[in-house]
Amino acid sequence: MAEERTGEAVGKPVSNERQTDLSKLRLLLALDALLRENSVSRAASSVGLQPSAMSRLLGQLREDYADPLFLRTGHGLRPTPLAESLRLRVRALAAETEALLDARCNASAPTATGHAGWGGQALTDAPPLAVRPSRLLEGEPAPEQFAAKLAEIGDDAAPERRLARCIATVGTGAGRSRPLSEEEAEDALAIILGGEADPVQIGALMTVLHYRGPTAVEVAGFVRAMRRHIGAIVPGSGTADLDWPCYLSPKLKTAPWFLHAARLVADAGHRVVLHGSYGEEGQERHKLEVAASTAGIPVCTSIAAAKAALGSAGIAYLPLSAFAPQVYRLLGLYRLMEMRMPLNAAIHLINPMGGRASLLGVANPSSRTLSRDIALLLETRELTILGNTRDHAEFTPYRQTPLFRLVGGEPSDLIIPAKIAPPAEARTGLSSREYWQAVWTGAARDQRAETTIITTAAAALLSLRNHDDYEAACEMARGLWNNRSRRMA
């Protein structure tokens, strides 16, 4: 669908036919309304059009810019990076149009008299081209005045004032709010991570961003703030090859088969860094630490320790609570709000050890597009997103799996067809952990689990560009599985 296309930075709009200046202005005013309202129906209402007419204008805009401009989400339309780059310019144009039209309406209209004596002043006047009622109350500040007020809070203001400016920038409603720039988002999260924010401000910022839906630019700013806070290694510096985030919901009770796949990739000579968590509370909150330790994967509590582990073992697991405790506590606000925050998208791209490639699991279609747009802003060149798992990258071979990729910094997608599922194996007498170990050692044979491990390793090899062909990557992963050391720690 058009809504699921990746937004690309396009320099100039293209058109098959020459448009008149009037039609171009109408399109830009429609774009301003859509950017303000994030809804076709509300945008249409604000400028006095039918939703069908606004939909046609949106279609024309998408054709002219060769970009979807807006993606559908559960919170309405979300602008693509290109649409965000146009926001301030079209708002300035719309504001100037309103000012000119207001001046025209307030001017005294001449009374023209025709030769036949039927001339006179019209009882009604034609409505403006596409204008929203900007001044509904006497004395209400115009959007430009509101923006000027926020601009008075300089970059050298106290941290709480700067954060208040960010909250007001995104949360004051149609016509006044706009998304944060990358620099503003980075500063806002840096204030929070530095312990300089009021708790009310933290909840306010996360809530308004969640309600509206974060932009790729905002999340990229959050990622940069996280990286700076933890002292992350610069991506592509040669310390790590593959970054593998695994932030599992505690509701997920399946065994972590992806850890076996990560071991295979490390056995192939690639330095693999896993980082993640398994919820904040409960008996199994240390599940990933226990599993990694059982599999012989070094569990590291700092970036320095992980760097040493990569040098000796070629693989490491970093618990979020150890290497980024402030971020861990922020994610823990979920139980106070019962909602996922924009930080959930940012943490997957933090890449603490500077891996040159990343392997993610993102199930929601709009979130996949968002994640790839964020990666492009962060100048990530090699990325694979598994499109049917959430919060961790583990292949599901018995369902059709979309692979959303960046290859050399360019989008390149694959659709992997579903395999025919074999009968499920009985696990009599073994706990989930014991069975997970037994599959690796060969004490238990499970075709389903083995195929999951092999195809997950193949996706990682694709992301590393060890193979450009999925079937060839699967063959290599199968060879690694057959020749593995069956020892557990």
Coordinates of C-alpha atoms in Angstrom, one line a residue:
M1 CA 0.0 0.0 0.0
A2 CA 1.1 3.6 -0.5
E3 CA 1.0 4.2 3.3
E4 CA 3.7 1.5 3.8
R5 CA 6.3 2.9 1.3
T6 CA 9.4 4.3 2.8
G7 CA 9.7 8.0 2.8
E8 CA 12.8 9.1 0.9
A9 CA 14.3 12.6 0.8
V10 CA 13.2 14.0 -2.5
G11 CA 14.6 17.3 -3.6
K12 CA 11.8 18.6 -5.8
P13 CA 8.3 17.6 -6.5
V14 CA 7.7 16.1 -9.9
S15 CA 4.6 16.3 -12.1
N16 CA 3.5 15.0 -15.5
E17 CA 1.5 18.1 -16.2
R18 CA 2.2 21.8 -15.6
Q19 CA 0.2 23.0 -12.7
T20 CA -1.2 26.5 -12.3
D21 CA 0.0 28.6 -9.4
L22 CA -3.5 28.5 -8.0
S23 CA -3.7 24.7 -7.9
K24 CA -0.2 24.5 -6.4
L25 CA -1.2 26.9 -3.6
R26 CA -4.3 24.8 -2.9
L27 CA -2.2 21.7 -2.6
L28 CA 0.3 23.3 -0.2
L29 CA -2.5 24.7 2.0
A30 CA -4.0 21.2 2.0
L31 CA -0.6 19.8 3.1
D32 CA -0.5 22.4 5.9
A33 CA -3.9 21.3 7.2
L34 CA -2.9 17.6 7.1
L35 CA 0.3 18.3 9.0
R36 CA -1.7 20.2 11.6
E37 CA -4.5 17.7 12.1
N38 CA -2.9 14.3 11.3
S39 CA -6.3 13.3 9.9
V40 CA -7.9 13.5 6.5
S41 CA -11.4 14.2 7.9
R42 CA -10.2 16.8 10.4
A43 CA -8.0 18.5 7.9
A44 CA -10.9 18.6 5.4
S45 CA -13.2 20.1 8.1
S46 CA -10.7 22.8 9.1
V47 CA -10.6 24.2 5.5
G48 CA -14.2 23.6 4.6
L49 CA -13.8 20.6 2.2
Q50 CA -15.3 17.2 2.1
P51 CA -13.0 14.3 3.2
S52 CA -13.1 12.9 -0.3
A53 CA -11.8 16.1 -1.7
M54 CA -9.0 16.2 0.8
S55 CA -8.1 12.6 0.0
R56 CA -7.8 13.5 -3.7
L57 CA -5.5 16.4 -2.8
L58 CA -3.4 14.1 -0.7
G59 CA -3.2 11.7 -3.6
Q60 CA -2.0 14.6 -5.8
L61 CA 0.6 15.6 -3.3
R62 CA 1.9 12.1 -3.0
E63 CA 2.2 11.9 -6.8
D64 CA 3.9 15.3 -7.1
Y65 CA 6.4 14.6 -4.3
A66 CA 6.9 10.9 -5.2
D67 CA 6.6 10.1 -1.5
P68 CA 3.7 8.8 0.7
L69 CA 4.0 11.9 2.9
F70 CA 1.8 10.3 5.6
L71 CA 1.6 6.8 7.0
R72 CA -1.5 5.4 8.7
T73 CA -1.0 4.5 12.4
G74 CA -3.4 3.8 15.3
H75 CA -3.1 7.4 16.3
G76 CA -3.9 8.9 12.8
L77 CA -1.6 9.9 10.1
R78 CA 2.2 10.1 10.8
P79 CA 4.2 12.4 8.5
T80 CA 7.2 10.9 6.7
P81 CA 10.6 12.6 7.1
L82 CA 10.0 14.5 3.8
A83 CA 6.7 15.8 5.0
E84 CA 8.3 16.9 8.3
S85 CA 11.0 18.8 6.4
L86 CA 8.3 20.8 4.6
R87 CA 6.2 21.5 7.8
L88 CA 7.6 24.9 8.7
R89 CA 7.8 26.2 5.2
V90 CA 4.1 25.4 4.4
R91 CA 3.0 26.7 7.8
A92 CA 4.7 30.0 7.0
L93 CA 3.0 30.1 3.6
A94 CA -0.4 29.3 5.1
A95 CA 0.1 32.0 7.8
E96 CA 0.9 34.6 5.2
T97 CA -2.0 33.5 3.1
E98 CA -4.3 34.0 6.1
A99 CA -2.9 37.4 6.8
L100 CA -3.4 38.5 3.2
L101 CA -7.0 37.1 3.1
D102 CA -7.8 38.7 6.5
A103 CA -6.6 42.1 5.1
R104 CA -8.8 41.6 2.0
C105 CA -11.9 40.7 4.1
N106 CA -11.4 43.8 6.3
A107 CA -11.0 46.2 3.4
S108 CA -14.1 48.1 2.3
A109 CA -15.4 46.6 -0.9
P110 CA -16.3 49.1 -3.7
T111 CA -19.9 49.3 -4.8
A112 CA -19.9 48.7 -8.6
T113 CA -22.8 49.8 -10.7
G114 CA -23.4 48.1 -14.0
H115 CA -24.8 49.8 -17.1
A116 CA -28.2 48.0 -16.6
G117 CA -28.5 49.3 -13.1
W118 CA -28.3 45.8 -11.4
G119 CA -24.9 46.4 -9.7
G120 CA -24.4 46.4 -5.9
Q121 CA -22.6 44.8 -3.0
A122 CA -23.0 41.0 -2.7
L123 CA -24.9 39.6 0.2
T124 CA -22.3 36.8 0.6
D125 CA -18.7 36.6 -0.4
A126 CA -16.8 33.6 -1.8
P127 CA -15.0 31.7 1.0
P128 CA -11.2 32.0 1.1
L129 CA -9.2 29.3 -0.8
A130 CA -8.3 27.1 2.1
V131 CA -8.2 28.9 5.5
R132 CA -8.7 27.6 9.0
P133 CA -10.4 29.9 11.5
S134 CA -7.2 30.9 13.3
R135 CA -8.7 33.5 15.7
L136 CA -11.7 32.0 17.5
L137 CA -11.5 34.0 20.6
E138 CA -10.8 37.7 21.1
G139 CA -7.2 38.1 22.3
E140 CA -6.2 34.5 21.5
P141 CA -2.5 34.4 20.6
A142 CA -1.8 33.5 17.0
P143 CA 0.4 30.5 16.2
E144 CA 3.3 32.9 15.2
Q145 CA 3.0 34.7 18.6
F146 CA 3.0 31.4 20.5
A147 CA 6.1 30.3 18.5
A148 CA 7.8 33.6 19.3
K149 CA 7.1 33.1 23.0
L150 CA 8.7 29.6 23.0
A151 CA 11.7 31.0 21.1
E152 CA 12.4 33.3 24.0
I153 CA 13.5 30.2 26.0
G154 CA 17.0 30.0 24.6
D155 CA 19.3 27.0 24.4
D156 CA 21.2 28.4 27.4
A157 CA 18.1 28.4 29.6
A158 CA 17.8 26.1 32.7
P159 CA 17.2 22.4 31.9
E160 CA 13.6 22.4 33.2
R161 CA 12.8 25.5 31.1
R162 CA 14.3 23.9 28.0
L163 CA 12.3 20.7 28.6
A164 CA 9.1 22.7 29.2
R165 CA 9.7 24.3 25.8
C166 CA 9.9 20.9 24.2
I167 CA 6.7 19.8 25.8
A168 CA 4.9 22.9 24.7
T169 CA 6.3 22.6 21.2
V170 CA 4.7 19.1 20.7
G171 CA 1.7 19.3 23.0
T172 CA -0.2 22.5 22.5
G173 CA -2.7 21.5 19.8
A174 CA -3.4 22.0 16.1
G175 CA -1.9 25.1 14.6
R176 CA 0.6 25.6 17.4
S177 CA 2.4 22.3 17.9
R178 CA 5.1 20.8 15.7
P179 CA 7.4 17.8 16.1
L180 CA 10.8 18.3 17.8
S181 CA 13.9 18.6 15.7
E182 CA 16.6 16.0 16.1
E183 CA 18.6 18.5 18.2
E184 CA 15.6 19.3 20.4
A185 CA 14.7 15.7 21.0
E186 CA 18.4 14.9 21.9
D187 CA 18.5 17.8 24.3
A188 CA 15.2 16.8 25.9
L189 CA 16.2 13.2 26.6
A190 CA 19.7 14.2 27.7
I191 CA 18.0 16.4 30.4
I192 CA 15.9 13.5 31.5
L193 CA 18.8 11.0 31.5
G194 CA 20.9 13.5 33.4
G195 CA 18.4 13.6 36.3
E196 CA 17.6 17.3 35.7
A197 CA 13.9 16.9 34.8
D198 CA 10.8 17.1 37.0
P199 CA 9.0 13.7 37.1
V200 CA 5.8 15.5 35.8
Q201 CA 7.7 16.7 32.8
I202 CA 8.9 13.2 31.9
G203 CA 5.3 11.8 32.0
A204 CA 4.0 14.8 30.0
L205 CA 6.6 14.5 27.2
M206 CA 6.2 10.8 26.9
T207 CA 2.4 11.0 26.9
V208 CA 2.0 13.7 24.2
L209 CA 4.6 11.9 22.0
H210 CA 2.8 8.6 22.4
Y211 CA -0.6 10.1 21.7
R212 CA 0.5 11.9 18.5
G213 CA 3.0 9.2 17.5
P214 CA 6.7 9.9 17.4
T215 CA 8.5 11.0 14.2
A216 CA 11.6 9.3 12.9
V217 CA 13.5 12.6 13.5
E218 CA 12.5 12.7 17.2
V219 CA 13.4 9.1 17.9
A220 CA 16.7 9.6 16.1
G221 CA 17.4 12.4 18.5
F222 CA 16.5 10.1 21.5
V223 CA 18.9 7.5 20.2
R224 CA 21.8 10.0 19.9
A225 CA 21.1 11.1 23.5
M226 CA 21.1 7.5 24.7
R227 CA 24.4 6.8 22.9
R228 CA 26.0 9.9 24.4
H229 CA 24.7 9.1 27.9
I230 CA 26.1 5.5 28.0
G231 CA 29.4 6.4 26.1
A232 CA 28.5 4.1 23.2
I233 CA 31.2 3.2 20.7
V234 CA 30.9 4.9 17.3
P235 CA 29.1 2.7 14.8
G236 CA 31.5 1.1 12.2
S237 CA 34.6 1.6 14.4
G238 CA 35.4 -2.1 14.0
T239 CA 34.6 -3.2 17.6
A240 CA 31.5 -5.3 16.7
D241 CA 30.0 -6.7 13.6
L242 CA 26.4 -7.3 14.5
D243 CA 24.1 -5.5 16.9
W244 CA 21.2 -7.7 18.0
P245 CA 18.7 -6.0 20.4
C246 CA 16.4 -8.4 22.4
Y247 CA 13.9 -6.5 24.6
L248 CA 11.4 -9.3 25.4
S249 CA 8.0 -8.8 26.9
P250 CA 7.6 -10.9 30.1
K251 CA 4.4 -12.2 28.6
L252 CA 6.5 -14.1 26.1
K253 CA 7.1 -17.6 27.5
T254 CA 8.8 -19.3 24.6
A255 CA 12.5 -20.4 24.8
P256 CA 15.1 -17.9 23.5
W257 CA 16.0 -19.9 20.4
F258 CA 17.6 -16.8 18.9
L259 CA 20.5 -17.1 21.4
H260 CA 21.5 -20.4 19.7
A261 CA 21.4 -18.6 16.3
A262 CA 23.6 -15.8 17.7
R263 CA 26.1 -18.5 18.7
L264 CA 26.2 -19.9 15.2
V265 CA 26.9 -16.4 13.7
A266 CA 29.7 -15.9 16.2
D267 CA 31.1 -19.4 15.3
A268 CA 31.3 -18.1 11.7
G269 CA 33.8 -15.5 12.8
H270 CA 31.5 -12.5 13.4
R271 CA 31.6 -10.4 16.6
V272 CA 28.0 -10.4 17.9
V273 CA 26.6 -8.1 20.6
L274 CA 23.2 -8.9 22.2
H275 CA 21.6 -6.3 24.5
G276 CA 18.2 -6.3 26.1
S277 CA 16.0 -7.1 29.0
Y278 CA 13.1 -9.3 30.0
G279 CA 10.7 -7.0 31.9
E280 CA 11.3 -5.2 35.1
E281 CA 9.7 -7.5 37.7
G282 CA 8.8 -11.1 38.3
Q283 CA 10.7 -14.3 38.9
E284 CA 12.0 -14.6 35.3
R285 CA 13.2 -11.0 35.0
H286 CA 16.8 -12.4 34.7
K287 CA 15.8 -15.0 32.1
L288 CA 18.1 -13.7 29.4
E289 CA 21.1 -13.4 31.7
V290 CA 20.5 -17.0 32.9
A291 CA 20.1 -18.3 29.3
A292 CA 23.1 -16.5 28.0
S293 CA 25.3 -17.7 30.8
T294 CA 24.0 -21.3 30.3
A295 CA 24.9 -21.0 26.6
G296 CA 28.4 -19.8 27.3
I297 CA 27.8 -16.3 26.2
P298 CA 29.6 -13.8 28.4
V299 CA 27.2 -11.6 30.4
C300 CA 28.8 -8.1 30.6
T301 CA 27.8 -5.2 32.9
S302 CA 29.7 -2.5 31.0
I303 CA 30.8 -1.5 27.5
A304 CA 34.4 -2.1 28.5
A305 CA 33.6 -5.6 29.6
A306 CA 31.7 -6.3 26.4
K307 CA 34.6 -5.1 24.4
A308 CA 36.9 -7.5 26.1
A309 CA 34.5 -10.4 25.7
L310 CA 34.2 -9.7 22.0
G311 CA 38.0 -9.9 21.7
S312 CA 38.1 -13.3 23.5
A313 CA 34.8 -15.0 22.8
G314 CA 33.4 -13.1 19.8
I315 CA 30.0 -12.7 21.5
A316 CA 28.6 -10.8 24.5
Y317 CA 25.3 -10.1 26.1
L318 CA 24.7 -6.7 27.8
P319 CA 21.7 -6.4 30.1
L320 CA 20.1 -3.0 29.8
S321 CA 19.8 -2.6 33.6
A322 CA 23.6 -2.9 33.8
F323 CA 25.0 -0.7 31.0
A324 CA 22.1 1.9 30.9
P325 CA 20.3 1.9 34.3
Q326 CA 18.6 5.3 33.7
V327 CA 17.1 4.1 30.4
Y328 CA 16.0 0.9 32.0
R329 CA 14.1 2.9 34.7
L330 CA 12.5 5.0 32.0
L331 CA 11.2 1.9 30.2
G332 CA 10.0 0.7 33.6
L333 CA 7.4 3.6 33.6
Y334 CA 5.2 1.3 31.5
R335 CA 3.7 -0.2 34.6
L336 CA 2.7 3.3 35.8
M337 CA 1.2 4.3 32.4
E338 CA 0.2 1.0 30.7
M339 CA 1.5 2.3 27.4
R340 CA 4.6 1.8 25.3
M341 CA 6.7 5.0 25.0
P342 CA 8.7 6.4 22.1
L343 CA 11.8 5.1 23.9
N344 CA 10.8 1.6 23.0
A345 CA 11.5 2.3 19.4
A346 CA 14.8 4.2 20.3
I347 CA 16.3 1.4 22.4
H348 CA 16.4 -1.1 19.6
L349 CA 18.8 1.2 17.6
I350 CA 21.1 2.3 20.4
N351 CA 23.8 0.0 19.1
P352 CA 26.1 0.3 22.2
M353 CA 29.1 -1.4 20.8
G354 CA 29.0 0.3 17.3
G355 CA 28.1 -2.8 15.3
R356 CA 28.3 -2.2 11.5
A357 CA 25.1 -4.1 11.0
S358 CA 21.9 -4.5 13.0
L359 CA 19.2 -7.3 13.2
L360 CA 15.8 -6.2 14.6
G361 CA 12.4 -7.7 15.2
V362 CA 9.4 -5.3 14.5
A363 CA 6.0 -6.7 13.8
N364 CA 3.8 -3.6 13.2
P365 CA 4.0 -2.4 9.5
S366 CA 4.1 1.3 10.3
S367 CA 6.7 0.7 13.1
R368 CA 8.9 -1.2 10.6
T369 CA 8.9 1.8 8.3
L370 CA 9.5 4.1 11.2
S371 CA 12.5 2.0 12.4
R372 CA 14.1 2.0 9.0
D373 CA 13.6 5.8 8.6
I374 CA 15.3 6.2 12.0
A375 CA 18.2 4.0 10.9
L376 CA 18.6 6.1 7.8
L377 CA 18.8 9.3 9.8
L378 CA 21.4 7.6 12.0
E379 CA 23.4 6.7 8.9
T380 CA 23.0 3.0 9.4
R381 CA 24.0 1.2 6.2
E382 CA 23.3 -2.5 6.9
L383 CA 20.0 -3.5 8.6
T384 CA 17.5 -6.3 8.6
I385 CA 14.1 -6.1 10.3
L386 CA 12.2 -9.3 10.7
G387 CA 8.6 -8.4 10.1
N388 CA 6.7 -10.9 12.2
T389 CA 8.4 -10.8 15.7
R390 CA 8.2 -7.9 18.2
D391 CA 11.0 -6.7 20.3
H392 CA 13.5 -9.4 19.3
A393 CA 14.8 -10.8 16.1
E394 CA 13.8 -14.5 15.8
F395 CA 12.7 -16.0 12.5
T396 CA 9.2 -17.7 12.3
P397 CA 9.8 -20.0 9.4
Y398 CA 6.2 -21.4 9.3
R399 CA 4.7 -17.9 8.6
Q400 CA 5.4 -15.7 5.6
T401 CA 8.2 -13.4 6.8
P402 CA 8.9 -9.9 5.3
L403 CA 12.5 -8.8 5.6
F404 CA 12.8 -5.0 5.6
R405 CA 16.5 -4.3 4.8
L406 CA 19.0 -1.6 4.3
V407 CA 21.8 -2.7 2.0
G408 CA 24.6 -0.2 1.6
G409 CA 22.2 2.4 3.0
E410 CA 19.5 1.7 0.4
P411 CA 16.1 0.0 1.1
S412 CA 16.0 -3.6 -0.2
D413 CA 13.1 -5.8 0.9
L414 CA 12.5 -9.6 0.7
I415 CA 9.4 -11.7 1.3
I416 CA 10.3 -15.2 2.5
P417 CA 7.5 -17.7 2.0
A418 CA 6.2 -19.9 4.8
K419 CA 7.5 -23.4 5.2
I420 CA 5.3 -26.4 5.8
A421 CA 5.2 -27.0 9.6
P422 CA 6.2 -30.5 10.7
P423 CA 4.4 -32.1 13.7
A424 CA 5.2 -30.7 17.1
E425 CA 7.6 -32.7 19.2
A426 CA 6.6 -33.9 22.7
R427 CA 8.7 -32.5 25.6
T428 CA 7.7 -35.0 28.2
G429 CA 9.7 -34.7 31.5
L430 CA 11.7 -31.6 30.5
S431 CA 11.3 -28.0 31.5
S432 CA 11.4 -25.3 28.9
R433 CA 15.0 -24.5 29.8
E434 CA 16.1 -28.1 29.9
Y435 CA 14.5 -28.7 26.5
W436 CA 16.1 -25.6 25.0
Q437 CA 19.5 -26.9 26.2
A438 CA 18.8 -30.4 24.9
V439 CA 18.1 -29.2 21.4
W440 CA 21.5 -27.5 21.3
T441 CA 23.4 -30.6 22.7
G442 CA 21.5 -33.0 20.4
A443 CA 19.9 -34.8 23.3
A444 CA 16.5 -33.8 21.8
R445 CA 15.7 -33.5 18.1
D446 CA 13.1 -30.9 17.2
Q447 CA 12.8 -30.0 13.5
R448 CA 10.7 -26.9 14.3
A449 CA 13.2 -25.5 16.8
E450 CA 16.2 -26.3 14.6
T451 CA 14.6 -24.6 11.5
T452 CA 13.9 -21.5 13.7
I453 CA 17.5 -21.4 14.7
I454 CA 18.9 -21.9 11.2
T455 CA 16.7 -19.4 9.5
T456 CA 17.3 -16.8 12.3
A457 CA 21.1 -17.2 11.8
A458 CA 20.5 -16.9 8.0
A459 CA 18.8 -13.5 8.5
A460 CA 21.8 -12.4 10.6
L461 CA 24.2 -13.5 7.9
L462 CA 22.1 -11.5 5.3
S463 CA 22.3 -8.4 7.5
L464 CA 26.1 -8.8 7.7
R465 CA 26.1 -9.2 3.9
N466 CA 27.9 -12.5 4.4
H467 CA 25.5 -13.7 1.7
D468 CA 23.2 -11.7 -0.6
D469 CA 21.0 -14.8 -1.3
Y470 CA 18.6 -16.0 1.4
E471 CA 18.8 -19.7 0.4
A472 CA 22.6 -19.6 0.3
A473 CA 22.6 -18.0 3.8
C474 CA 20.3 -20.8 5.0
E475 CA 22.8 -23.4 3.6
M476 CA 25.7 -21.8 5.4
A477 CA 23.7 -21.6 8.7
R478 CA 22.7 -25.3 8.3
G479 CA 26.4 -26.1 8.0
L480 CA 27.2 -24.1 11.1
W481 CA 24.4 -25.9 13.0
N482 CA 25.6 -29.4 11.9
N483 CA 29.2 -28.6 12.8
R484 CA 28.5 -26.8 16.1
S485 CA 30.2 -27.6 19.4
R486 CA 27.4 -29.2 21.3
R487 CA 28.9 -28.2 24.7
M488 CA 26.9 -25.9 27.0
A489 CA 28.5 -23.9 29.7

